[in-house]
C-alpha positions as CSV (number, residue, x, y, z in Angstrom):
1,L,88.2,101.0,122.4
2,P,89.7,98.0,123.8
3,A,93.6,97.3,122.6
4,S,92.4,95.0,119.7
5,P,88.7,95.4,119.0
6,T,87.1,93.0,116.7
7,F,85.9,95.1,113.6
8,S,84.8,95.2,109.9
9,V,83.9,97.5,107.3
10,S,80.7,96.9,105.4
11,P,81.2,95.8,101.6
12,D,80.1,99.2,100.2
13,G,82.7,100.9,102.5
14,T,80.1,103.2,104.4
15,Q,79.9,101.6,107.6
16,L,82.1,100.1,110.3
17,L,80.9,97.4,112.9
18,V,82.9,96.9,116.1
19,A,82.4,94.7,119.1
20,I,83.2,96.9,122.1
21,Q,82.1,97.4,125.7
22,G,79.7,100.1,126.3
23,V,80.1,102.6,129.3
24,D,77.3,100.1,131.3
25,G,79.9,97.3,131.2
26,T,78.3,95.4,128.7
27,A,79.9,94.0,125.5
28,K,77.9,94.5,122.1
29,L,78.4,95.0,118.5
30,W,78.0,98.8,117.7
31,V,77.9,100.2,114.0
32,R,78.7,103.4,112.9
33,A,77.9,105.2,109.5
34,L,81.3,107.0,108.6
35,S,79.0,109.9,107.7
36,E,77.8,110.1,111.2
37,P,79.5,111.2,114.1
38,A,78.7,108.6,116.7
39,A,78.2,104.6,116.8
40,R,75.1,103.0,117.7
41,P,74.6,99.9,119.7
42,I,72.9,96.9,118.1
43,V,70.1,95.3,120.4
44,G,70.4,91.9,120.9
45,T,74.3,91.6,120.6
46,E,74.8,91.7,124.5
47,G,77.7,89.7,125.2
48,F,79.0,89.2,121.8
49,I,82.5,90.0,121.2
50,T,84.3,87.6,119.1
51,P,84.4,86.4,116.6
52,P,83.7,89.4,113.8
53,A,80.1,89.5,112.5
54,I,79.2,88.5,108.7
55,W,78.0,91.4,106.4
56,S,75.4,90.9,103.8
57,P,76.6,91.9,100.6
58,R,74.1,94.8,100.3
59,S,75.8,96.1,103.6
60,D,72.0,96.0,104.9
61,A,72.3,93.3,107.4
62,I,74.8,91.2,109.4
63,A,74.8,87.6,110.9
64,F,76.6,86.4,114.2
65,A,76.8,83.5,116.4
66,H,78.7,83.2,119.5
67,G,77.7,80.0,121.4
68,G,74.2,79.9,120.5
69,P,71.7,80.3,117.5
70,L,72.9,81.9,114.3
71,K,71.3,85.3,114.2
72,R,70.6,87.9,111.5
73,V,69.8,91.6,112.1
74,T,68.8,94.2,109.6
75,L,70.6,97.6,109.8
76,P,70.0,100.0,110.9
77,G,67.6,99.6,114.2
78,G,66.4,95.9,113.3
79,V,66.0,93.4,116.1
80,P,68.0,90.2,115.6
81,H,66.0,87.1,114.3
82,I,67.3,83.6,114.6
83,V,68.5,81.9,111.4
84,D,69.0,78.5,112.9
85,E,69.6,77.0,116.3
86,W,73.3,75.9,115.5
87,P,74.8,75.9,118.9
88,G,78.3,76.7,117.5
89,V,80.6,79.7,117.3
90,A,81.1,81.0,113.7
91,V,84.8,81.7,113.0
92,G,84.6,84.0,110.3
93,G,81.9,83.6,107.3
94,G,80.7,85.0,103.9
95,W,77.2,86.0,102.8
96,S,76.9,85.4,99.0
97,Q,74.8,87.3,96.3
98,S,72.4,84.2,96.4
99,D,71.6,84.7,100.2
100,L,73.6,82.2,101.5
101,I,75.7,82.5,104.9
102,L,78.8,80.6,105.0
103,V,80.2,80.1,108.3
104,G,83.7,78.8,109.6
105,N,83.1,75.7,112.3
106,P,85.7,75.0,114.9
107,A,84.4,71.9,115.2
108,G,84.5,70.7,111.4
109,P,83.3,71.6,107.9
110,L,82.1,74.8,106.8
111,L,78.5,75.3,107.1
112,A,75.8,77.2,104.6
113,F,72.6,78.7,106.1
114,P,69.8,80.1,104.1
115,A,70.1,83.8,105.2
116,S,66.0,83.5,105.4
117,G,66.4,80.8,107.9
118,G,66.8,76.8,108.0
119,A,69.3,74.1,108.8
120,P,72.7,74.2,107.6
121,T,74.1,72.3,105.1
122,P,78.0,71.0,105.0
123,V,79.9,72.4,102.4
124,T,83.3,71.0,102.8
125,Q,84.3,67.7,104.1
126,V,86.9,67.1,107.1
127,R,89.1,64.0,106.9
128,S,89.4,63.9,111.0
129,L,88.1,65.2,114.1
130,L,91.2,67.1,114.4
131,E,90.8,69.3,111.1
132,M,88.7,72.5,111.2
133,H,87.5,74.8,108.5
134,L,87.4,78.6,109.3
135,M,87.3,81.9,107.8
136,P,85.5,81.7,104.6
137,S,85.3,84.4,102.2
138,F,83.5,84.5,99.0
139,L,85.3,85.3,95.8
140,S,83.4,87.6,93.1
141,D,81.6,85.1,91.5
142,G,79.6,84.2,94.6
143,E,79.9,80.2,94.1
144,R,83.7,80.1,95.1
145,F,85.5,81.0,98.4
146,I,88.6,80.7,100.1
147,Y,88.8,79.4,103.7
148,L,91.8,78.4,106.2
149,R,91.9,74.7,106.9
150,I,93.8,73.7,110.1
151,H,94.8,70.1,110.5
152,R,96.4,69.9,114.2
153,L,98.4,66.5,113.7
154,E,99.3,67.4,110.1
155,P,100.3,70.9,109.7
156,E,101.5,70.3,106.0
157,R,97.8,69.9,105.3
158,S,97.0,73.2,106.7
159,G,96.7,76.4,104.7
160,V,94.5,78.7,102.7
161,Y,92.3,76.7,100.2
162,V,89.8,77.3,97.5
163,S,86.8,75.1,96.9
164,D,83.2,76.0,95.3
165,M,79.7,75.5,97.0
166,N,79.3,71.9,95.4
167,G,82.2,70.8,97.9
168,R,84.7,70.9,95.0
169,L,88.2,71.6,95.9
170,L,89.9,73.6,93.3
171,A,93.9,73.7,92.8
172,D,94.2,69.9,93.0
173,D,93.4,70.0,96.8
174,K,96.7,71.8,97.6
175,P,96.8,74.9,99.8
176,L,97.2,78.2,98.0
177,L,98.9,79.2,101.0
178,T,100.6,77.4,103.8
């Protein structure tokens, strides 16, 4: 493993997903059921290292985007399918029980994609080009989520916020953590 690999554990706690280089020197995502002795490469994720992939709530699929389309792959052994041709980098994300994939966007607001495919919908609003919304994570109700808001010129507005899928900021538009 590299010194600091990108990894995540499936929601059901039975699988480990890690981004590493194989013996052939190609970086890709690998998945390992914790009940098995070895990890398996996920076909179609070559060149993918960061950021971490997004687990489905049933732990049976992942979604990822790395400067190309948002893709989804069913585990084990599925082939990636394009969810949308969005050219961004998903910086963190969450996958709701209602099959919406919410991704962090270093170029603006959080975006929601139907897991079955389709164009993104902005879920949050940025107030300037210097603001980005990253690392969303759904809360247990599947409608509310937390995310990291970074504002480069006004650091006092940066922090962890809570919102809902209708774009309503909760906690009086104040960060939970700064």
